[in-house]
């Protein structure tokens, strides 16, 4: 990252302030809030006297007054756009007031004629081949309707039925139309997971918006400059229609034209399903600070908690030292790498500095749940409820609290409330699936997890939950498929590979099972401690020790294959985990790391080895292992029976020798 001078910082602050006004003018409130927080966290490091002036300080030496930043409407550098905006100002302010009152149809009707086409969204998204050099959608089924099948290359583009408007007014009108469709979609949706809830309600305004934008793009003047806002809206429409490749191109074009619309970056992130896709899109992005923030955020969403990502975050935090968004990203990176203490500490500091901040509190509650920190989780739930009880994040925090108390019905009630407020709130779908698993309601759990991956296909917890649920139903091939999807997102999580190994075992493929279990052993070195799926960390092996359960399962797989010598070696390895790995200190002295101690798994391995030694005539070793089992208090009866067999065999062989 290049060195930022004071002048660069001042220029960035001015640009962010301009972005705040422009996003607010277009009613993109979340993007405006994000830019405002970023600008505020930057201002403390600029160091100019204008930024932090004490109102009580003497003003004799004060310089000329600072120019007041526009708060009503922003200026437009394009003369034609500026003329149109000035002409429309009274109508624009009326339309914006309607939007602010959530009267979306009235807002759209201020500028848009009633002839704007409407209809339900087809399976295929609109092609963009006729109004841009971008590649059209492929693989769409044949249909006679214009909505279902994009026109062939070179065909006549849809007519522009829109009146002549400034881009700002056009965006506000079409965006209001989009929000109206989203509102009606929610109104038409059935009760969450009710008998008629199929999750198939569609925004019926998308086709009209798409055709309007196609006509506008096709007829705009060659030298007409664009602000990137209509490209952003068109990217959303294409993404809703599952035309992801074209949506990605339009969103990239949007962030080139106006990089400080955080909503466009979020939409672009939702279209990336893997690290490889991220690496392909990064070279196409503008080279500025927003791309750095996006790269960090996208990697965090893909669970890439690596040293380069932490270094990149350090550089950004030098520029925005008190930005809560960046602090949240660091906490989530620690969360993904299972350093729960560090993640909890960061979230605690954020909450202390801004106790009314609800954003990302659902992630904080997940961390407290995993740490079994019930008193602190109760405090966060009370604080969030006092701030805003009708935020999805608040409902998830309260739901996690009841889940930790094992009141699963109440937890489901709050997760359903979160989804009533926002049907695309990922955490609620996933957490509700967990609760239904606890309640043995496998059908509802599967549906919840499916909705979660529909919202975000990068949520490994939902894929893993689907695998667990199908495993409970003994549908192991289905479970294997979902576990493999989860492992592709979390390749360094041993729990993923352990689950895959278990599925291969149950479908009688021990060779594949061994490979998966060995991959789990390698992955276990990536994380020192922690669990990947909503349980506490107490059952995990100490740092440096292998998980005895995984080693034991490998031994059993070798036994299935008839490779008993190899099985015996892994059984010995399982026993060795009781005392921990051997190493050397700084003086070259041999030291032994922390072990797991005696567990049910190591006792089973000890019993297996005792029988193995007995069948091979090593009665002394077999007797030693059997006596250890009696002392451990595990497998006692079987150990005593084996001791009797050993004594009988040794006495019989002794009598035969005397004869």
Short mmCIF file of N, CA, C and O in Angstrom, two decimals, residues 548 551-575 578 599-618 621-629 632 634-636 638-639 642 646:
data_model
loop_
_atom_site.label_atom_id
_atom_site.label_comp_id
_atom_site.label_asym_id
_atom_site.label_seq_id
_atom_site.Cartn_x
_atom_site.Cartn_y
_atom_site.Cartn_z
N UNK A 548 -6.82 -38.06 18.96
CA UNK A 548 -6.77 -39.53 19.04
C UNK A 548 -7.94 -40.19 18.32
O UNK A 548 -7.80 -41.32 17.82
N UNK A 551 -6.96 -40.58 14.64
CA UNK A 551 -5.93 -41.63 14.48
C UNK A 551 -6.55 -43.00 14.68
O UNK A 551 -6.24 -43.96 13.96
N UNK A 552 -7.44 -43.12 15.65
CA UNK A 552 -8.11 -44.40 15.93
C UNK A 552 -8.96 -44.84 14.74
O UNK A 552 -8.97 -46.03 14.37
N UNK A 553 -9.67 -43.88 14.12
CA UNK A 553 -10.50 -44.22 12.96
C UNK A 553 -9.64 -44.69 11.78
O UNK A 553 -10.04 -45.60 11.04
N UNK A 554 -8.47 -44.08 11.61
CA UNK A 554 -7.56 -44.54 10.55
C UNK A 554 -7.16 -45.98 10.81
O UNK A 554 -7.12 -46.82 9.89
N UNK A 555 -6.86 -46.30 12.08
CA UNK A 555 -6.49 -47.68 12.43
C UNK A 555 -7.63 -48.64 12.10
O UNK A 555 -7.38 -49.74 11.56
N UNK A 556 -8.85 -48.28 12.42
CA UNK A 556 -9.98 -49.16 12.12
C UNK A 556 -10.16 -49.36 10.62
O UNK A 556 -10.54 -50.46 10.17
N UNK A 557 -9.90 -48.31 9.83
CA UNK A 557 -10.02 -48.45 8.37
C UNK A 557 -8.96 -49.42 7.84
O UNK A 557 -9.25 -50.23 6.94
N UNK A 558 -7.76 -49.35 8.38
CA UNK A 558 -6.73 -50.31 7.96
C UNK A 558 -7.12 -51.73 8.36
O UNK A 558 -6.83 -52.70 7.65
N UNK A 559 -7.78 -51.84 9.51
CA UNK A 559 -8.26 -53.17 9.93
C UNK A 559 -9.29 -53.69 8.95
O UNK A 559 -9.30 -54.88 8.60
N UNK A 560 -10.18 -52.81 8.46
CA UNK A 560 -11.18 -53.22 7.48
C UNK A 560 -10.52 -53.71 6.19
O UNK A 560 -11.02 -54.63 5.53
N UNK A 561 -9.41 -53.06 5.82
CA UNK A 561 -8.70 -53.45 4.60
C UNK A 561 -7.85 -54.69 4.80
O UNK A 561 -7.24 -55.19 3.84
N UNK A 562 -7.76 -55.18 6.05
CA UNK A 562 -6.95 -56.36 6.34
C UNK A 562 -5.48 -56.07 6.55
O UNK A 562 -4.69 -57.00 6.65
N UNK A 563 -5.12 -54.79 6.61
CA UNK A 563 -3.72 -54.42 6.82
C UNK A 563 -3.49 -54.23 8.33
O UNK A 563 -3.42 -53.11 8.84
N UNK A 564 -3.38 -55.37 9.04
CA UNK A 564 -3.38 -55.34 10.49
C UNK A 564 -2.10 -54.74 11.06
O UNK A 564 -2.13 -54.12 12.13
N UNK A 565 -0.98 -54.92 10.40
CA UNK A 565 0.27 -54.33 10.90
C UNK A 565 0.17 -52.80 10.90
O UNK A 565 0.58 -52.13 11.85
N UNK A 566 -0.39 -52.26 9.80
CA UNK A 566 -0.57 -50.82 9.72
C UNK A 566 -1.58 -50.34 10.76
O UNK A 566 -1.41 -49.28 11.39
N UNK A 567 -2.62 -51.15 10.98
CA UNK A 567 -3.62 -50.79 11.99
C UNK A 567 -2.99 -50.74 13.37
O UNK A 567 -3.28 -49.84 14.16
N UNK A 568 -2.11 -51.72 13.66
CA UNK A 568 -1.46 -51.75 14.98
C UNK A 568 -0.58 -50.51 15.18
O UNK A 568 -0.53 -49.96 16.29
N UNK A 569 0.08 -50.07 14.13
CA UNK A 569 0.92 -48.87 14.25
C UNK A 569 0.08 -47.64 14.61
O UNK A 569 0.48 -46.82 15.46
N UNK A 570 -1.07 -47.51 13.98
CA UNK A 570 -1.91 -46.36 14.28
C UNK A 570 -2.57 -46.49 15.65
O UNK A 570 -2.85 -45.46 16.30
N UNK A 571 -2.82 -47.73 16.11
CA UNK A 571 -3.32 -47.89 17.47
C UNK A 571 -2.27 -47.45 18.48
O UNK A 571 -2.58 -46.80 19.49
N UNK A 572 -1.00 -47.79 18.22
CA UNK A 572 0.08 -47.33 19.10
C UNK A 572 0.18 -45.80 19.07
O UNK A 572 0.42 -45.16 20.10
N UNK A 573 -0.03 -45.24 17.89
CA UNK A 573 0.01 -43.79 17.76
C UNK A 573 -1.13 -43.14 18.55
O UNK A 573 -0.97 -42.08 19.16
N UNK A 574 -2.29 -43.82 18.57
CA UNK A 574 -3.42 -43.32 19.36
C UNK A 574 -3.07 -43.28 20.84
O UNK A 574 -3.34 -42.31 21.54
N UNK A 575 -2.44 -44.35 21.32
CA UNK A 575 -2.03 -44.40 22.73
C UNK A 575 -1.03 -43.30 23.05
O UNK A 575 -1.04 -42.72 24.14
N UNK A 578 -1.87 -39.82 24.62
CA UNK A 578 -2.17 -39.61 26.04
C UNK A 578 -1.08 -38.77 26.71
O UNK A 578 -1.36 -37.95 27.58
N UNK A 599 -8.63 -41.29 27.54
CA UNK A 599 -9.96 -41.02 27.00
C UNK A 599 -10.61 -42.33 26.59
O UNK A 599 -9.95 -43.39 26.57
N UNK A 600 -11.88 -42.29 26.27
CA UNK A 600 -12.56 -43.50 25.80
C UNK A 600 -11.90 -44.05 24.54
O UNK A 600 -11.78 -45.26 24.37
N UNK A 601 -11.46 -43.12 23.67
CA UNK A 601 -10.84 -43.55 22.42
C UNK A 601 -9.51 -44.24 22.67
O UNK A 601 -9.24 -45.32 22.09
N UNK A 602 -8.65 -43.66 23.52
CA UNK A 602 -7.36 -44.30 23.80
C UNK A 602 -7.56 -45.62 24.53
O UNK A 602 -6.77 -46.56 24.35
N UNK A 603 -8.59 -45.73 25.35
CA UNK A 603 -8.86 -47.01 26.04
C UNK A 603 -9.29 -48.08 25.04
O UNK A 603 -8.90 -49.26 25.16
N UNK A 604 -10.09 -47.68 24.02
CA UNK A 604 -10.46 -48.65 22.98
C UNK A 604 -9.22 -49.10 22.21
O UNK A 604 -9.08 -50.30 21.88
N UNK A 605 -8.32 -48.16 21.92
CA UNK A 605 -7.08 -48.53 21.23
C UNK A 605 -6.24 -49.46 22.09
O UNK A 605 -5.63 -50.42 21.58
N UNK A 606 -6.20 -49.22 23.41
CA UNK A 606 -5.43 -50.08 24.33
C UNK A 606 -6.02 -51.49 24.35
O UNK A 606 -5.28 -52.48 24.36
N UNK A 607 -7.35 -51.58 24.34
CA UNK A 607 -8.00 -52.89 24.32
C UNK A 607 -7.68 -53.63 23.02
O UNK A 607 -7.39 -54.84 23.02
N UNK A 608 -7.73 -52.91 21.90
CA UNK A 608 -7.43 -53.52 20.61
C UNK A 608 -6.00 -54.05 20.60
O UNK A 608 -5.74 -55.18 20.14
N UNK A 609 -5.05 -53.25 21.09
CA UNK A 609 -3.65 -53.66 21.12
C UNK A 609 -3.43 -54.84 22.05
O UNK A 609 -2.61 -55.73 21.76
N UNK A 610 -4.14 -54.87 23.18
CA UNK A 610 -4.00 -56.00 24.11
C UNK A 610 -4.41 -57.31 23.43
O UNK A 610 -3.73 -58.34 23.54
N UNK A 611 -5.53 -57.27 22.71
CA UNK A 611 -5.97 -58.48 21.99
C UNK A 611 -4.98 -58.83 20.87
O UNK A 611 -4.71 -60.02 20.61
N UNK A 612 -4.48 -57.78 20.20
CA UNK A 612 -3.50 -57.99 19.12
C UNK A 612 -2.26 -58.70 19.66
O UNK A 612 -1.78 -59.68 19.07
N UNK A 613 -1.74 -58.21 20.77
CA UNK A 613 -0.55 -58.83 21.37
C UNK A 613 -0.86 -60.25 21.85
O UNK A 613 -0.02 -61.15 21.75
N UNK A 614 -2.07 -60.45 22.36
CA UNK A 614 -2.45 -61.78 22.84
C UNK A 614 -2.48 -62.79 21.69
O UNK A 614 -1.98 -63.92 21.82
N UNK A 615 -3.06 -62.39 20.54
CA UNK A 615 -3.13 -63.31 19.40
C UNK A 615 -1.75 -63.61 18.81
O UNK A 615 -1.56 -64.63 18.16
N UNK A 616 -0.77 -62.69 19.06
CA UNK A 616 0.57 -62.90 18.54
C UNK A 616 1.52 -63.47 19.60
O UNK A 616 2.74 -63.49 19.39
N UNK A 617 0.97 -63.91 20.72
CA UNK A 617 1.78 -64.59 21.73
C UNK A 617 2.58 -63.69 22.64
O UNK A 617 3.38 -64.18 23.45
N UNK A 618 2.40 -62.37 22.55
CA UNK A 618 3.13 -61.44 23.44
C UNK A 618 2.30 -61.25 24.71
O UNK A 618 1.67 -60.20 24.92
N UNK A 621 3.15 -58.20 27.23
CA UNK A 621 2.66 -56.89 26.78
C UNK A 621 1.14 -56.82 26.86
O UNK A 621 0.57 -55.82 27.27
N UNK A 622 0.46 -57.95 26.49
CA UNK A 622 -1.00 -57.99 26.57
C UNK A 622 -1.47 -57.84 28.01
O UNK A 622 -2.44 -57.11 28.29
N UNK A 623 -0.77 -58.52 28.97
CA UNK A 623 -1.14 -58.41 30.38
C UNK A 623 -0.94 -56.97 30.88
O UNK A 623 -1.77 -56.44 31.62
N UNK A 624 0.14 -56.33 30.46
CA UNK A 624 0.41 -54.96 30.88
C UNK A 624 -0.69 -54.01 30.40
O UNK A 624 -1.19 -53.17 31.18
N UNK A 625 -1.10 -54.15 29.14
CA UNK A 625 -2.15 -53.29 28.60
C UNK A 625 -3.48 -53.54 29.28
O UNK A 625 -4.24 -52.61 29.58
N UNK A 626 -3.79 -54.83 29.55
CA UNK A 626 -5.06 -55.16 30.21
C UNK A 626 -5.10 -54.62 31.63
O UNK A 626 -6.14 -54.13 32.09
N UNK A 627 -3.98 -54.69 32.35
CA UNK A 627 -3.94 -54.13 33.70
C UNK A 627 -4.12 -52.61 33.69
O UNK A 627 -4.76 -52.05 34.58
N UNK A 628 -3.54 -51.95 32.69
CA UNK A 628 -3.74 -50.50 32.57
C UNK A 628 -5.21 -50.16 32.35
O UNK A 628 -5.71 -49.18 32.89
N UNK A 629 -5.90 -51.01 31.57
CA UNK A 629 -7.33 -50.79 31.36
C UNK A 629 -8.12 -50.91 32.66
O UNK A 629 -9.04 -50.13 32.92
N UNK A 632 -7.61 -47.74 34.54
CA UNK A 632 -8.28 -46.59 33.95
C UNK A 632 -9.78 -46.59 34.21
O UNK A 632 -10.43 -45.55 34.12
N UNK A 634 -11.97 -48.11 32.34
CA UNK A 634 -12.66 -48.17 31.06
C UNK A 634 -12.46 -49.56 30.47
O UNK A 634 -11.37 -50.12 30.54
N UNK A 635 -13.52 -50.12 29.90
CA UNK A 635 -13.45 -51.48 29.35
C UNK A 635 -12.98 -52.49 30.41
O UNK A 635 -12.23 -53.42 30.11
N UNK A 636 -13.43 -52.30 31.64
CA UNK A 636 -12.89 -53.10 32.75
C UNK A 636 -13.26 -54.57 32.61
O UNK A 636 -12.40 -55.46 32.77
N UNK A 638 -14.13 -56.36 29.98
CA UNK A 638 -13.42 -57.01 28.87
C UNK A 638 -11.96 -57.20 29.21
O UNK A 638 -11.35 -58.22 28.85
N UNK A 639 -11.37 -56.23 29.91
CA UNK A 639 -9.97 -56.36 30.30
C UNK A 639 -9.77 -57.52 31.27
O UNK A 639 -8.81 -58.29 31.16
N UNK A 642 -9.92 -60.73 29.42
CA UNK A 642 -8.68 -60.96 28.68
C UNK A 642 -7.56 -61.41 29.61
O UNK A 642 -6.76 -62.29 29.26
N UNK A 646 -5.37 -64.75 29.29
CA UNK A 646 -3.90 -64.74 29.24
C UNK A 646 -3.33 -65.70 30.28
O UNK A 646 -2.40 -66.48 30.00
#
